[in-house]
């Protein structure tokens, strides 16, 4: 196993186990995406702790969509909960409660949104695969629905675990550079499996940014992004179907024919199978569906869609209440973001979408009925030389109630577009500080903060109106609340 150690863990108390820092492998995000596949059984439980350390680190770096994320780990010794702050695993339930008796690590993910679970699963799958450097015994893994059912029954999680990734040691294949995404009609050039940065370096800098240069992207770039998101890979699934860069429950490939590319010249549908082809076949092509620029209408469908991106990808599902489909949208969203980053581009995920936004997007793009947008990925060259006024606000309030009953508490959900130092403070209507809630560095994504209607000294505030200010570098979002 080739790697460079970033930071070392420290020893801890008996029910707290420290993990080593992540190692950086030499493999690109593209090579790992092309090489991934699921192994469903037949593994044993002898993986080094470094694999777990990298997997948890990678999952934790996946973008956030909700206000909590919990990572549980079952080994043959205990069920643990991961503490990313101290890079430790803490015993949550003693004893062997694994789903698969031969697995080394089973990582369960609990988060508010299935799409976020999808981000973390995909990050964790690639992170494990990066330990495979030749054919033979190596790290194999698989997401398992029944593992999640088992975990919810046996692990006593604080929140519902939506998916479990199972890791073990088994005969593995070598990383695969064979490219099978070859266009049958020359609508897309061949993607590649190389890039200068390793997967872990991509993860280290997986920021979202919503300010773009208005320049269009080349067809090569668009091709690469679409392939990473939902393109064919050389392996076959357990039922003989042609595998993709992302997994899919019972190899159902629920996003087939549901990914739309929106550029100045029109709207195209992305296909990874030939026309009329079944799920055993491979292709890589675009089907034009609308001629003419629909980006202005798309941008108007939601204030959260960045207005300067030259290219958008809209991923639809047939049913937004299906966890399999929403997780699959999450895998794809992670892949788009990581591929954009690997190419030095700026990318931004607008999700989750409200019902009104979904309807507006479907209308803007003249989507056929039954296509329900799950995410919009905006991509382009990173804007340089753009003034702060032209950039969308770095911090934006997503949801908060306007009133607070005396003695209760109020929760404010907000979106941070780039990581940075965030400060949350409450002021009275004369601008005098009342309560300093927190000041800390936060990653880009969705966050929430609660205020229980008290001053810094713990006393309840008087009835009246207050302003809660969320300060990010160069940007502030304010929310007025009336305490009654
Ligand atoms: C949401 C989800 C649930 C899955 N559940 C199981 C499962 O319970 N058991 C299993 O063996 N594989 C499971 N898989 C793995 C799929 O069978 C596998 O991804 C699919 O066959 C495609 O093969 P590939 O991952 O090798 O490309 C699941 C995959 C996903 C995405």
CSV table of N, CA, C and O in Angstrom, one decimal, residues 376-449:
chain,number,residue,atom,x,y,z
A,376,UNK,N,-29.2,20.5,-9.3
A,376,UNK,CA,-28.6,21.3,-10.4
A,376,UNK,C,-27.2,21.5,-10.1
A,376,UNK,O,-26.8,22.0,-9.0
A,377,UNK,N,-26.3,21.1,-11.0
A,377,UNK,CA,-24.9,21.3,-10.8
A,377,UNK,C,-24.4,22.4,-11.8
A,377,UNK,O,-24.7,22.3,-13.0
A,378,UNK,N,-23.9,23.4,-11.2
A,378,UNK,CA,-23.4,24.6,-12.0
A,378,UNK,C,-21.9,24.5,-12.1
A,378,UNK,O,-21.2,24.2,-11.1
A,379,UNK,N,-21.4,24.7,-13.3
A,379,UNK,CA,-19.9,24.5,-13.5
A,379,UNK,C,-19.4,25.5,-14.5
A,379,UNK,O,-20.0,25.9,-15.4
A,380,UNK,N,-18.1,25.9,-14.2
A,380,UNK,CA,-17.5,26.8,-15.1
A,380,UNK,C,-16.1,27.1,-14.6
A,380,UNK,O,-15.7,26.5,-13.6
A,381,UNK,N,-15.4,28.0,-15.3
A,381,UNK,CA,-14.1,28.4,-14.8
A,381,UNK,C,-14.3,29.3,-13.6
A,381,UNK,O,-15.3,30.1,-13.6
A,382,UNK,N,-13.4,29.2,-12.6
A,382,UNK,CA,-13.6,30.0,-11.4
A,382,UNK,C,-13.4,31.4,-11.8
A,382,UNK,O,-12.5,31.8,-12.5
A,383,UNK,N,-14.3,32.3,-11.3
A,383,UNK,CA,-14.3,33.7,-11.6
A,383,UNK,C,-13.1,34.3,-10.9
A,383,UNK,O,-12.8,34.1,-9.7
A,384,UNK,N,-12.3,35.1,-11.6
A,384,UNK,CA,-11.3,35.9,-10.9
A,384,UNK,C,-11.6,37.3,-11.3
A,384,UNK,O,-12.2,37.6,-12.3
A,385,UNK,N,-11.2,38.2,-10.4
A,385,UNK,CA,-11.4,39.7,-10.7
A,385,UNK,C,-12.8,40.1,-10.7
A,385,UNK,O,-13.2,41.1,-11.2
A,386,UNK,N,-13.7,39.3,-10.1
A,386,UNK,CA,-15.1,39.7,-9.9
A,386,UNK,C,-15.2,40.4,-8.6
A,386,UNK,O,-14.7,39.9,-7.6
A,387,UNK,N,-15.9,41.5,-8.6
A,387,UNK,CA,-16.0,42.3,-7.4
A,387,UNK,C,-16.9,41.6,-6.4
A,387,UNK,O,-17.7,40.8,-6.8
A,388,UNK,N,-16.7,41.9,-5.1
A,388,UNK,CA,-17.6,41.3,-4.1
A,388,UNK,C,-19.1,41.5,-4.3
A,388,UNK,O,-19.9,40.6,-4.1
A,389,UNK,N,-19.4,42.7,-4.9
A,389,UNK,CA,-20.8,43.0,-5.1
A,389,UNK,C,-21.4,42.1,-6.2
A,389,UNK,O,-22.6,41.8,-6.1
A,390,UNK,N,-20.6,41.6,-7.1
A,390,UNK,CA,-21.1,40.8,-8.2
A,390,UNK,C,-21.3,39.3,-7.7
A,390,UNK,O,-21.9,38.5,-8.4
A,391,UNK,N,-20.6,39.0,-6.6
A,391,UNK,CA,-20.6,37.6,-6.2
A,391,UNK,C,-21.9,37.4,-5.4
A,391,UNK,O,-22.4,38.2,-4.6
A,392,UNK,N,-22.5,36.2,-5.5
A,392,UNK,CA,-23.7,35.9,-4.7
A,392,UNK,C,-23.3,35.9,-3.2
A,392,UNK,O,-22.1,35.6,-2.9
A,393,UNK,N,-24.2,36.3,-2.3
A,393,UNK,CA,-23.9,36.3,-0.9
A,393,UNK,C,-23.3,35.0,-0.4
A,393,UNK,O,-23.8,33.9,-0.8
A,394,UNK,N,-22.2,35.1,0.4
A,394,UNK,CA,-21.6,33.9,0.8
A,394,UNK,C,-22.4,33.1,1.8
A,394,UNK,O,-22.4,31.9,1.9
A,395,UNK,N,-23.2,33.9,2.6
A,395,UNK,CA,-24.1,33.2,3.6
A,395,UNK,C,-25.5,33.7,3.3
A,395,UNK,O,-25.8,34.8,3.0
A,396,UNK,N,-26.4,32.7,3.4
A,396,UNK,CA,-27.8,33.0,3.1
A,396,UNK,C,-28.7,32.2,4.1
A,396,UNK,O,-28.4,31.0,4.3
A,397,UNK,N,-29.7,32.8,4.6
A,397,UNK,CA,-30.6,32.1,5.5
A,397,UNK,C,-31.6,31.3,4.7
A,397,UNK,O,-32.2,31.8,3.7
A,398,UNK,N,-31.7,30.0,5.0
A,398,UNK,CA,-32.5,29.1,4.2
A,398,UNK,C,-33.9,29.0,4.9
A,398,UNK,O,-34.9,29.0,4.3
A,399,UNK,N,-33.9,28.9,6.2
A,399,UNK,CA,-35.1,28.7,6.9
A,399,UNK,C,-35.0,29.2,8.4
A,399,UNK,O,-34.0,28.9,9.0
A,400,UNK,N,-36.0,29.9,8.8
A,400,UNK,CA,-36.1,30.3,10.3
A,400,UNK,C,-37.5,30.8,10.5
A,400,UNK,O,-38.1,31.5,9.7
A,401,UNK,N,-37.9,30.6,11.7
A,401,UNK,CA,-39.3,31.1,12.1
A,401,UNK,C,-39.1,32.6,12.6
A,401,UNK,O,-38.1,32.9,13.1
A,402,UNK,N,-40.2,33.3,12.3
A,402,UNK,CA,-40.1,34.8,12.7
A,402,UNK,C,-40.3,35.0,14.2
A,402,UNK,O,-40.1,36.2,14.6
A,403,UNK,N,-40.8,34.1,14.9
A,403,UNK,CA,-41.2,34.3,16.3
A,403,UNK,C,-40.6,33.3,17.2
A,403,UNK,O,-40.2,32.2,16.8
A,404,UNK,N,-40.4,33.7,18.5
A,404,UNK,CA,-39.8,32.8,19.5
A,404,UNK,C,-40.6,33.0,20.8
A,404,UNK,O,-40.7,34.1,21.3
A,405,UNK,N,-41.1,31.9,21.3
A,405,UNK,CA,-41.9,32.0,22.5
A,405,UNK,C,-40.8,32.2,23.7
A,405,UNK,O,-39.8,31.4,23.7
A,406,UNK,N,-41.1,33.1,24.6
A,406,UNK,CA,-40.1,33.3,25.7
A,406,UNK,C,-39.9,31.9,26.4
A,406,UNK,O,-40.9,31.3,26.8
A,407,UNK,N,-38.7,31.5,26.6
A,407,UNK,CA,-38.4,30.3,27.3
A,407,UNK,C,-38.1,29.1,26.2
A,407,UNK,O,-37.6,28.1,26.6
A,408,UNK,N,-38.5,29.4,25.0
A,408,UNK,CA,-38.2,28.3,23.9
A,408,UNK,C,-36.9,28.6,23.2
A,408,UNK,O,-36.1,29.3,23.7
A,409,UNK,N,-36.8,28.0,22.0
A,409,UNK,CA,-35.6,28.3,21.2
A,409,UNK,C,-36.0,28.4,19.7
A,409,UNK,O,-37.0,27.9,19.3
A,410,UNK,N,-35.1,29.0,19.0
A,410,UNK,CA,-35.3,29.2,17.6
A,410,UNK,C,-34.1,28.6,16.8
A,410,UNK,O,-33.0,28.7,17.3
A,411,UNK,N,-34.4,27.9,15.7
A,411,UNK,CA,-33.3,27.3,14.9
A,411,UNK,C,-33.3,28.0,13.6
A,411,UNK,O,-34.3,28.2,12.9
A,412,UNK,N,-32.1,28.4,13.2
A,412,UNK,CA,-31.9,29.1,11.9
A,412,UNK,C,-31.0,28.2,11.0
A,412,UNK,O,-30.0,27.8,11.4
A,413,UNK,N,-31.6,27.9,9.9
A,413,UNK,CA,-30.7,27.1,8.9
A,413,UNK,C,-30.2,28.0,7.9
A,413,UNK,O,-30.9,28.9,7.4
A,414,UNK,N,-28.9,27.9,7.6
A,414,UNK,CA,-28.3,28.8,6.6
A,414,UNK,C,-27.3,28.0,5.7
A,414,UNK,O,-26.8,26.9,6.0
A,415,UNK,N,-27.1,28.6,4.6
A,415,UNK,CA,-26.2,28.1,3.6
A,415,UNK,C,-24.9,28.9,3.5
A,415,UNK,O,-25.0,30.1,3.4
A,416,UNK,N,-23.8,28.2,3.7
A,416,UNK,CA,-22.5,28.9,3.5
A,416,UNK,C,-21.9,28.4,2.2
A,416,UNK,O,-21.7,27.2,2.0
A,417,UNK,N,-21.6,29.4,1.3
A,417,UNK,CA,-21.2,29.0,0.0
A,417,UNK,C,-19.7,28.6,-0.1
A,417,UNK,O,-19.3,27.9,-1.0
A,418,UNK,N,-18.9,29.2,0.8
A,418,UNK,CA,-17.5,28.8,0.9
A,418,UNK,C,-17.1,28.6,2.3
A,418,UNK,O,-17.6,29.3,3.2
A,419,UNK,N,-16.1,27.8,2.6
A,419,UNK,CA,-15.7,27.6,4.0
A,419,UNK,C,-15.1,28.9,4.5
A,419,UNK,O,-14.5,29.6,3.8
A,420,UNK,N,-15.2,29.1,5.8
A,420,UNK,CA,-14.6,30.3,6.4
A,420,UNK,C,-15.0,30.5,7.8
A,420,UNK,O,-15.8,29.7,8.4
A,421,UNK,N,-14.5,31.5,8.4
A,421,UNK,CA,-14.8,31.8,9.8
A,421,UNK,C,-16.2,32.4,9.9
A,421,UNK,O,-16.6,33.3,9.1
A,422,UNK,N,-17.1,31.8,10.7
A,422,UNK,CA,-18.5,32.2,10.8
A,422,UNK,C,-18.7,32.7,12.3
A,422,UNK,O,-18.3,32.0,13.2
A,423,UNK,N,-19.5,33.8,12.4
A,423,UNK,CA,-19.8,34.3,13.7
A,423,UNK,C,-21.3,34.5,13.8
A,423,UNK,O,-21.8,35.0,12.8
A,424,UNK,N,-21.9,34.0,14.8
A,424,UNK,CA,-23.4,34.3,15.0
A,424,UNK,C,-23.6,35.0,16.2
A,424,UNK,O,-23.2,34.6,17.3
A,425,UNK,N,-24.3,36.2,16.1
A,425,UNK,CA,-24.5,37.1,17.3
A,425,UNK,C,-26.0,37.6,17.2
A,425,UNK,O,-26.5,37.7,16.1
A,426,UNK,N,-26.5,37.9,18.4
A,426,UNK,CA,-27.9,38.5,18.4
A,426,UNK,C,-27.8,39.9,18.9
A,426,UNK,O,-27.0,40.2,19.8
A,427,UNK,N,-28.5,40.8,18.3
A,427,UNK,CA,-28.6,42.2,18.6
A,427,UNK,C,-30.0,42.6,19.0
A,427,UNK,O,-30.9,42.1,18.4
A,428,UNK,N,-30.1,43.7,19.8
A,428,UNK,CA,-31.4,44.3,19.9
A,428,UNK,C,-31.6,45.3,18.8
A,428,UNK,O,-30.7,45.5,18.0
A,429,UNK,N,-32.8,45.9,18.8
A,429,UNK,CA,-33.1,46.8,17.7
A,429,UNK,C,-32.3,48.1,17.7
A,429,UNK,O,-32.4,48.9,16.7
A,430,UNK,N,-31.6,48.3,18.7
A,430,UNK,CA,-30.7,49.5,18.7
A,430,UNK,C,-29.3,49.1,18.3
A,430,UNK,O,-28.3,49.9,18.4
A,431,UNK,N,-29.1,47.9,17.9
A,431,UNK,CA,-27.8,47.4,17.5
A,431,UNK,C,-26.8,47.0,18.6
A,431,UNK,O,-25.6,46.9,18.4
A,432,UNK,N,-27.4,46.9,19.8
A,432,UNK,CA,-26.5,46.5,20.9
A,432,UNK,C,-26.4,45.0,21.0
A,432,UNK,O,-27.4,44.3,20.9
A,433,UNK,N,-25.2,44.5,21.2
A,433,UNK,CA,-25.0,43.0,21.2
A,433,UNK,C,-25.7,42.4,22.4
A,433,UNK,O,-25.7,43.0,23.5
A,434,UNK,N,-26.4,41.3,22.2
A,434,UNK,CA,-27.2,40.7,23.3
A,434,UNK,C,-26.6,39.3,23.6
A,434,UNK,O,-26.4,38.9,24.8
A,435,UNK,N,-26.3,38.6,22.6
A,435,UNK,CA,-25.7,37.2,22.8
A,435,UNK,C,-24.8,36.9,21.7
A,435,UNK,O,-25.1,37.0,20.5
A,436,UNK,N,-23.6,36.3,22.1
A,436,UNK,CA,-22.6,35.8,21.1
A,436,UNK,C,-22.8,34.3,21.1
A,436,UNK,O,-22.4,33.7,22.0
A,437,UNK,N,-23.3,33.8,20.0
A,437,UNK,CA,-23.7,32.4,20.0
A,437,UNK,C,-22.5,31.5,19.7
A,437,UNK,O,-22.1,30.6,20.5
A,438,UNK,N,-21.8,31.8,18.7
A,438,UNK,CA,-20.5,31.1,18.5
A,438,UNK,C,-19.6,31.8,17.4
A,438,UNK,O,-20.1,32.7,16.7
A,439,UNK,N,-18.4,31.4,17.4
A,439,UNK,CA,-17.5,31.9,16.3
A,439,UNK,C,-16.6,30.7,16.0
A,439,UNK,O,-15.9,30.2,16.9
A,440,UNK,N,-16.7,30.2,14.8
A,440,UNK,CA,-15.8,29.0,14.4
A,440,UNK,C,-15.7,28.9,12.9
A,440,UNK,O,-16.5,29.5,12.2
A,441,UNK,N,-14.7,28.2,12.5
A,441,UNK,CA,-14.5,27.9,11.0
A,441,UNK,C,-15.5,26.9,10.6
A,441,UNK,O,-15.6,25.8,11.3
A,442,UNK,N,-16.2,27.1,9.5
A,442,UNK,CA,-17.2,26.1,9.1
A,442,UNK,C,-16.9,25.7,7.6
A,442,UNK,O,-16.6,26.6,6.8
A,443,UNK,N,-17.2,24.5,7.3
A,443,UNK,CA,-17.1,24.1,5.9
A,443,UNK,C,-18.3,24.6,5.0
A,443,UNK,O,-19.3,24.9,5.6
A,444,UNK,N,-18.1,24.7,3.7
A,444,UNK,CA,-19.2,25.1,2.9
A,444,UNK,C,-20.3,24.1,3.0
A,444,UNK,O,-20.1,22.9,3.2
A,445,UNK,N,-21.6,24.6,2.9
A,445,UNK,CA,-22.7,23.7,3.0
A,445,UNK,C,-23.8,24.3,3.9
A,445,UNK,O,-23.8,25.4,4.2
A,446,UNK,N,-24.7,23.4,4.2
A,446,UNK,CA,-25.9,23.8,5.1
A,446,UNK,C,-25.5,23.6,6.5
A,446,UNK,O,-25.0,22.6,6.9
A,447,UNK,N,-25.9,24.6,7.3
A,447,UNK,CA,-25.6,24.5,8.8
A,447,UNK,C,-26.9,25.0,9.5
A,447,UNK,O,-27.7,25.7,8.9
A,448,UNK,N,-26.9,24.8,10.8
A,448,UNK,CA,-28.0,25.4,11.6
A,448,UNK,C,-27.4,25.9,12.9
A,448,UNK,O,-26.4,25.4,13.4
A,449,UNK,N,-28.1,26.9,13.5
A,449,UNK,CA,-27.7,27.4,14.8
A,449,UNK,C,-29.0,27.6,15.6
A,449,UNK,O,-30.0,27.9,15.0
